[in-house]
Coordinates of N, CA and C and ligand atoms in Angstrom, one line a residue:
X495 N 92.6 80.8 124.6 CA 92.7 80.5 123.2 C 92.4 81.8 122.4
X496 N 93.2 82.3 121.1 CA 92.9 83.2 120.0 C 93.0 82.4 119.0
X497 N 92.8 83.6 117.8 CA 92.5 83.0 116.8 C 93.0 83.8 116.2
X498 N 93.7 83.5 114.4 CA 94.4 84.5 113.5 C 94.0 83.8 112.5
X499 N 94.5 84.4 111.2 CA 93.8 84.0 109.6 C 95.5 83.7 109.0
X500 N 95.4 82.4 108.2 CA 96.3 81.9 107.8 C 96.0 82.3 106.2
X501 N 96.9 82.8 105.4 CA 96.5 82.0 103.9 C 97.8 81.5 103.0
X502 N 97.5 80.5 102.5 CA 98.2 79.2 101.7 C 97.9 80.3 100.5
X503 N 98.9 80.9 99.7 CA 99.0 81.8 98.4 C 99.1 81.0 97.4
X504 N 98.7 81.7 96.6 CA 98.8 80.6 94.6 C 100.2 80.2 94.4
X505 N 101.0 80.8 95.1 CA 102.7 80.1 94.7 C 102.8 79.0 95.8
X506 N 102.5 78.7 96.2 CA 102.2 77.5 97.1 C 101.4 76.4 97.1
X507 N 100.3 76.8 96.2 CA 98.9 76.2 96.2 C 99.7 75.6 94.8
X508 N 100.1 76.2 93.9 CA 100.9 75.9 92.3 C 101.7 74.6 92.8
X509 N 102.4 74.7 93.5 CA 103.3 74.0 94.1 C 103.4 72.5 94.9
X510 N 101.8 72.5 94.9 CA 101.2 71.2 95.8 C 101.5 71.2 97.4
X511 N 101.7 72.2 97.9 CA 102.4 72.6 99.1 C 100.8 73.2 100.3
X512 N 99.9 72.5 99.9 CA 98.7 72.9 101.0 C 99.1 72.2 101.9
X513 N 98.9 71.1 102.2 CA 99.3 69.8 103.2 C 100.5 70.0 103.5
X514 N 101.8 70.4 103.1 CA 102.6 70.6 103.6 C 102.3 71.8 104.7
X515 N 102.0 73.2 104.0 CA 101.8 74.1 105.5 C 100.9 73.8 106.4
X516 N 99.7 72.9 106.1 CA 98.9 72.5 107.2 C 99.8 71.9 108.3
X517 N 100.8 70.5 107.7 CA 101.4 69.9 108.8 C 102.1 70.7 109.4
X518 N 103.0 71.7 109.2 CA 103.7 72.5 109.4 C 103.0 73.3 111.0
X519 N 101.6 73.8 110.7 CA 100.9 74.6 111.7 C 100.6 73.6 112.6
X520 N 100.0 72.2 112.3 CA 99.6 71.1 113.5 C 100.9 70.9 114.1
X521 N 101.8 70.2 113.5 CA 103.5 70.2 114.1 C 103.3 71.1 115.2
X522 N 103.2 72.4 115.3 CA 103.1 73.7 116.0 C 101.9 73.9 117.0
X523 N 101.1 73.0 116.9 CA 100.1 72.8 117.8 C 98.5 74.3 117.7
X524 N 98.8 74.8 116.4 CA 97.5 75.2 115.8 C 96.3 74.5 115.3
X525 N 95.6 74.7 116.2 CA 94.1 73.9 115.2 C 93.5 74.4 114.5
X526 N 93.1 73.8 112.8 CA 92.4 74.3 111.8 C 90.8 74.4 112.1
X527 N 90.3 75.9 112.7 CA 89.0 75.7 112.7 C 87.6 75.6 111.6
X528 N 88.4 76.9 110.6 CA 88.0 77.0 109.8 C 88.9 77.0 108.0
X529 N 88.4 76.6 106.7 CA 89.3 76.4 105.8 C 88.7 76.6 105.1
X530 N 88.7 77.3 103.6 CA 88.3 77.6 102.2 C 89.1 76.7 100.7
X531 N 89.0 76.8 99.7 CA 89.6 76.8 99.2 C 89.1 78.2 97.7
X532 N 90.0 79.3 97.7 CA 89.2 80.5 97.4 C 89.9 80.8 95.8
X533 N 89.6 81.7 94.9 CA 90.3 81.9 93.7 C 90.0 83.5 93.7
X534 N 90.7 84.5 94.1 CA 90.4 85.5 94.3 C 90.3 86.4 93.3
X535 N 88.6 87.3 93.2 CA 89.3 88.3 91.8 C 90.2 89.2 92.3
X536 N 90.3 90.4 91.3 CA 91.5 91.3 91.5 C 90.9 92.1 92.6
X537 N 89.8 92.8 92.4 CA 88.7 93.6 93.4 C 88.8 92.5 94.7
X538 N 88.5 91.6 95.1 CA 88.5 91.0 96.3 C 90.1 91.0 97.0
X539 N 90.9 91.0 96.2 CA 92.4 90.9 96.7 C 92.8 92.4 96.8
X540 N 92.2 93.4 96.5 CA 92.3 94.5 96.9 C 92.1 95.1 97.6
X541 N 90.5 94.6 97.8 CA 90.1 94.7 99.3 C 90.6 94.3 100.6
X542 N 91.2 93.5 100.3 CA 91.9 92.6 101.3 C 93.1 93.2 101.7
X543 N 93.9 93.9 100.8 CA 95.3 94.3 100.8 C 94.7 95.8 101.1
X544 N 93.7 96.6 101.4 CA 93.5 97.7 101.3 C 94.3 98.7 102.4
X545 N 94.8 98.2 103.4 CA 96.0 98.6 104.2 C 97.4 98.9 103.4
X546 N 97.8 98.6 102.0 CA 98.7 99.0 101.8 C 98.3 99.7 100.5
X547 N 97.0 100.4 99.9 CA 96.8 100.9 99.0 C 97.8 102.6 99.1
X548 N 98.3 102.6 97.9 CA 99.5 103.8 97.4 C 100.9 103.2 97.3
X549 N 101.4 101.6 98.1 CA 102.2 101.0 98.2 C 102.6 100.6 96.6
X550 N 104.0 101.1 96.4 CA 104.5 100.5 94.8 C 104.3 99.2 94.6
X551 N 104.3 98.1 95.5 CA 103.8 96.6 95.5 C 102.5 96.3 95.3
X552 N 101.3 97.4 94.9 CA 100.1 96.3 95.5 C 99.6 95.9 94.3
X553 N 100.1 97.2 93.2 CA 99.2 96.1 91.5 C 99.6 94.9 91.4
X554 N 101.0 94.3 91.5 CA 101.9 93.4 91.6 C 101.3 92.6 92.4
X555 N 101.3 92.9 93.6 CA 100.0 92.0 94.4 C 99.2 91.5 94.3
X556 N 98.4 92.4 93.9 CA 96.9 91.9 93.3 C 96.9 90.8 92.5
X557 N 97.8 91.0 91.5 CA 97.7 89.9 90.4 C 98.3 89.0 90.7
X558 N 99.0 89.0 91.7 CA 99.6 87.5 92.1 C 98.6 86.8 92.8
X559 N 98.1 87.6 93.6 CA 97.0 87.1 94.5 C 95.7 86.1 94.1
X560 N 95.3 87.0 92.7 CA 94.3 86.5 92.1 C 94.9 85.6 90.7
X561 N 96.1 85.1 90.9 CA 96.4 83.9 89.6 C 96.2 82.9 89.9
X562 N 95.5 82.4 91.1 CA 95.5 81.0 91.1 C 94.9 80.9 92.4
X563 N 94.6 79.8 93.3 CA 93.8 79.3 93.9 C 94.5 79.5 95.5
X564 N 93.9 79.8 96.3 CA 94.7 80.4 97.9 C 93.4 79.7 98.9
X565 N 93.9 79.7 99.9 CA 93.7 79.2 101.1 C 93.4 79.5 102.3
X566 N 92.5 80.5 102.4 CA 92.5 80.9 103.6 C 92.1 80.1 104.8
X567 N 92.5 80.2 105.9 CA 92.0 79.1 107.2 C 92.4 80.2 108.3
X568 N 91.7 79.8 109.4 CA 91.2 80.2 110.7 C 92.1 79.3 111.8
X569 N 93.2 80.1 112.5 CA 93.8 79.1 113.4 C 93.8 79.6 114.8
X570 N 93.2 78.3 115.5 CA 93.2 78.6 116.9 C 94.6 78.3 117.9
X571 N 94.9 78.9 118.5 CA 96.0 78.1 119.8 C 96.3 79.4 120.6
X572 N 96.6 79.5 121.8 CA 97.1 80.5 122.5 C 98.1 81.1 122.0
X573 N 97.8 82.6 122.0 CA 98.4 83.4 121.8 C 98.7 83.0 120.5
X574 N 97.7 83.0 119.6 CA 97.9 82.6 118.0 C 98.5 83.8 116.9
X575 N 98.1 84.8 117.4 CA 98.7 86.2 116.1 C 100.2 86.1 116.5
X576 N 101.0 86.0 117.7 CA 102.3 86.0 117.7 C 102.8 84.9 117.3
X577 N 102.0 83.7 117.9 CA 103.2 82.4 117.5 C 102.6 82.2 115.7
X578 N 102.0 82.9 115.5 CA 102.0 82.2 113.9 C 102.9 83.2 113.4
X579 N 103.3 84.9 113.7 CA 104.0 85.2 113.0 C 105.7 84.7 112.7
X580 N 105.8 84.2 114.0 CA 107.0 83.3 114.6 C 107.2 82.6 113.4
X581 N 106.5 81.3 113.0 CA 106.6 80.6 112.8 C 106.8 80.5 111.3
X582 N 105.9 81.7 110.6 CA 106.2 82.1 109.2 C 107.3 82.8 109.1
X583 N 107.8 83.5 109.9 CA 109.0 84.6 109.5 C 108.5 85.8 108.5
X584 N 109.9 86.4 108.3 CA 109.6 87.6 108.0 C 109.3 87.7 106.9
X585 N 108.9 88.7 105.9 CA 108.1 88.9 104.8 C 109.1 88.4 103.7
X586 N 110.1 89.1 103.8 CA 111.1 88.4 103.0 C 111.9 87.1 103.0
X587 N 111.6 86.4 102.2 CA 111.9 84.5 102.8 C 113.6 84.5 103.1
X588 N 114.3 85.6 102.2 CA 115.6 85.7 102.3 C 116.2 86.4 103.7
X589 N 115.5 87.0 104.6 CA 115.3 87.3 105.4 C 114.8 87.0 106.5
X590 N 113.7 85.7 106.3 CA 113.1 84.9 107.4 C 114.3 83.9 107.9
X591 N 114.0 83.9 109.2 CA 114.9 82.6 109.6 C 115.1 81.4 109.7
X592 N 116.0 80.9 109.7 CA 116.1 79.5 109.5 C 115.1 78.1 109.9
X593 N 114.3 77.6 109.3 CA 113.4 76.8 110.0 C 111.8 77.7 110.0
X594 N 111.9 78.7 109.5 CA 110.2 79.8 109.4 C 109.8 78.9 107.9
X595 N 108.7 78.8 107.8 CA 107.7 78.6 106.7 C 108.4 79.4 105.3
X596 N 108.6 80.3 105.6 CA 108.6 81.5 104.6 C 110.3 80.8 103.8
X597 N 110.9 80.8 105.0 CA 112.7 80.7 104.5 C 112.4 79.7 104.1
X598 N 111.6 78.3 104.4 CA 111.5 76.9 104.0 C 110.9 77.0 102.2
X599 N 109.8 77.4 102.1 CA 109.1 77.4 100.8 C 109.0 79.0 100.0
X600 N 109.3 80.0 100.7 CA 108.6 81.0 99.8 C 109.1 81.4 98.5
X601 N 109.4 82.1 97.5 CA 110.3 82.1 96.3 C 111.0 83.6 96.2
X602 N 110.0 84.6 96.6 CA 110.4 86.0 96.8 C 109.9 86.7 97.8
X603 N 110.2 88.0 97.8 CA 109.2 88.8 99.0 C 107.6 89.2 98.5
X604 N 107.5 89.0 97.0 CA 105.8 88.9 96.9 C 105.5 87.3 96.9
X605 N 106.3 86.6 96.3 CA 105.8 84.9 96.5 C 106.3 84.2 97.7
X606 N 105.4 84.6 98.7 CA 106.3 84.5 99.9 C 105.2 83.5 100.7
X607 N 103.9 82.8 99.9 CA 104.1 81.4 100.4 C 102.7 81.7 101.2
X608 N 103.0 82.3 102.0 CA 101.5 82.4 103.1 C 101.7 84.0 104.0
X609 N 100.5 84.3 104.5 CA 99.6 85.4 104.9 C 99.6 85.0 106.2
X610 N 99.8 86.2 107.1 CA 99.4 85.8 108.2 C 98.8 87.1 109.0
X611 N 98.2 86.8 109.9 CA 97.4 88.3 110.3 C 98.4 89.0 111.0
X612 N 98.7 90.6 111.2 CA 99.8 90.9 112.0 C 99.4 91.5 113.3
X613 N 97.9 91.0 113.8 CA 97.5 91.8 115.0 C 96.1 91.0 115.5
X614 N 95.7 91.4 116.6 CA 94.7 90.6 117.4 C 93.3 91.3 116.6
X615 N 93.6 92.5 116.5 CA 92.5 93.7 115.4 C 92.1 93.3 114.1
X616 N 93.6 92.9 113.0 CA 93.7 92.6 112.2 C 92.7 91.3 111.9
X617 N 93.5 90.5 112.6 CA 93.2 88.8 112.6 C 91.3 89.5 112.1
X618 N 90.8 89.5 113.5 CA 89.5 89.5 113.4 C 88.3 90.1 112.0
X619 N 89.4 91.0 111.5 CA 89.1 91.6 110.5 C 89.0 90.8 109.0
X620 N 90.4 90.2 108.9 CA 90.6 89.4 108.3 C 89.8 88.2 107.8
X621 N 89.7 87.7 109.5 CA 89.1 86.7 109.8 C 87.2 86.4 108.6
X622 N 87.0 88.0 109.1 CA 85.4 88.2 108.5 C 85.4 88.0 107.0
X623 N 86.6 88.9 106.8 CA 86.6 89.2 105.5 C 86.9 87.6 104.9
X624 N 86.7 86.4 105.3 CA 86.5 85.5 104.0 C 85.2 84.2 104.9
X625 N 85.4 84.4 106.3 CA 84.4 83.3 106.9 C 83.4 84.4 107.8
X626 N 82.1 85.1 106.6 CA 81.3 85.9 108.2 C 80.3 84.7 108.0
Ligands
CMP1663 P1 101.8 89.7 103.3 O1 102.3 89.3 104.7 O2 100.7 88.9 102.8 O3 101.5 91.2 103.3 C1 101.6 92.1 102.2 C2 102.2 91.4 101.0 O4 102.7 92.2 100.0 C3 103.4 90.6 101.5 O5 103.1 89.5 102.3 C4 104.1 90.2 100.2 O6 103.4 89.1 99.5 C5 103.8 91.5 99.3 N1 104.9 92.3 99.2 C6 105.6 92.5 98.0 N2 106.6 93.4 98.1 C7 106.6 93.8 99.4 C8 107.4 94.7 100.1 N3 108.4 95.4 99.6 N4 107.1 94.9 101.5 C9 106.1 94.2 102.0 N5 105.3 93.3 101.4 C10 105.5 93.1 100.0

């Protein structure tokens, strides 16, 4: 068993769509170990995104990040950092594939619905940064 960091984003959370991605990850046989319900300032969503700091997207970011209420959760199942990237698709919902989380609900490539860790390193990192 591993573990990676999911998050349910404010254009999702707006949307009444928490329970929907949860079913979505159980369907998929991820178990929710850990779950928040978080409102992020600008400074905390910075921190978080600090991997793409000088990126023309992150002020944009930030403030999306921190308009509303997000989700973070902790998912266990084997081999969890790849099959959850699977399962969300690619960053761009218009670009994710048919049947991925992302092509299902996301609206753009910044409101793109949910977070997922992109590494076994990451995850762990992630992971701290909202459940130490
Ligand atoms: P996420 O997987 O959370 O990682 C970084 C986030 O930046 C990404 O999802 C999108 O919400 C956002 N983003 C906005 N524009 C871009 C872009 N051009 N490339 C990558 N990520 C972007």
């Amino acid at each position: 068993m591993s573990r990676t960091l999911l998050i349910v984003k404010p254009d999702a959370t707006g949307r009444n769509l928490i329970g929907h991605v949860i079913n979505r990850l159980e369907k998929a046989r991820f178990t929710v170990v850990d779950l928040r319900l978080v409102r992020l300032t600008k400074d905390q969503a910075r921190k978080f995104y600090a991997v793409h700091e000088g990126k023309p997207f992150l002020d944009s970011l930030v403030a999306f990040m921190s308009s509303g209420p997000a989700v973070p959760m902790v998912l266990e199942k084997e081999n969890a950092v790849d099959d959850l990237r699977l399962l969300v698709g690619a960053t761009d919902p218009k670009k994710a594939a048919c049947g991925t989380v992302r092509n299902e609900i996301g609206v753009d490539i910044e409101k793109n619905s949910v977070h997922a860790s992109d590494s076994d390193e990451n995850a762990a990192r992630e992971i701290a940064f909202f459940f130490s």
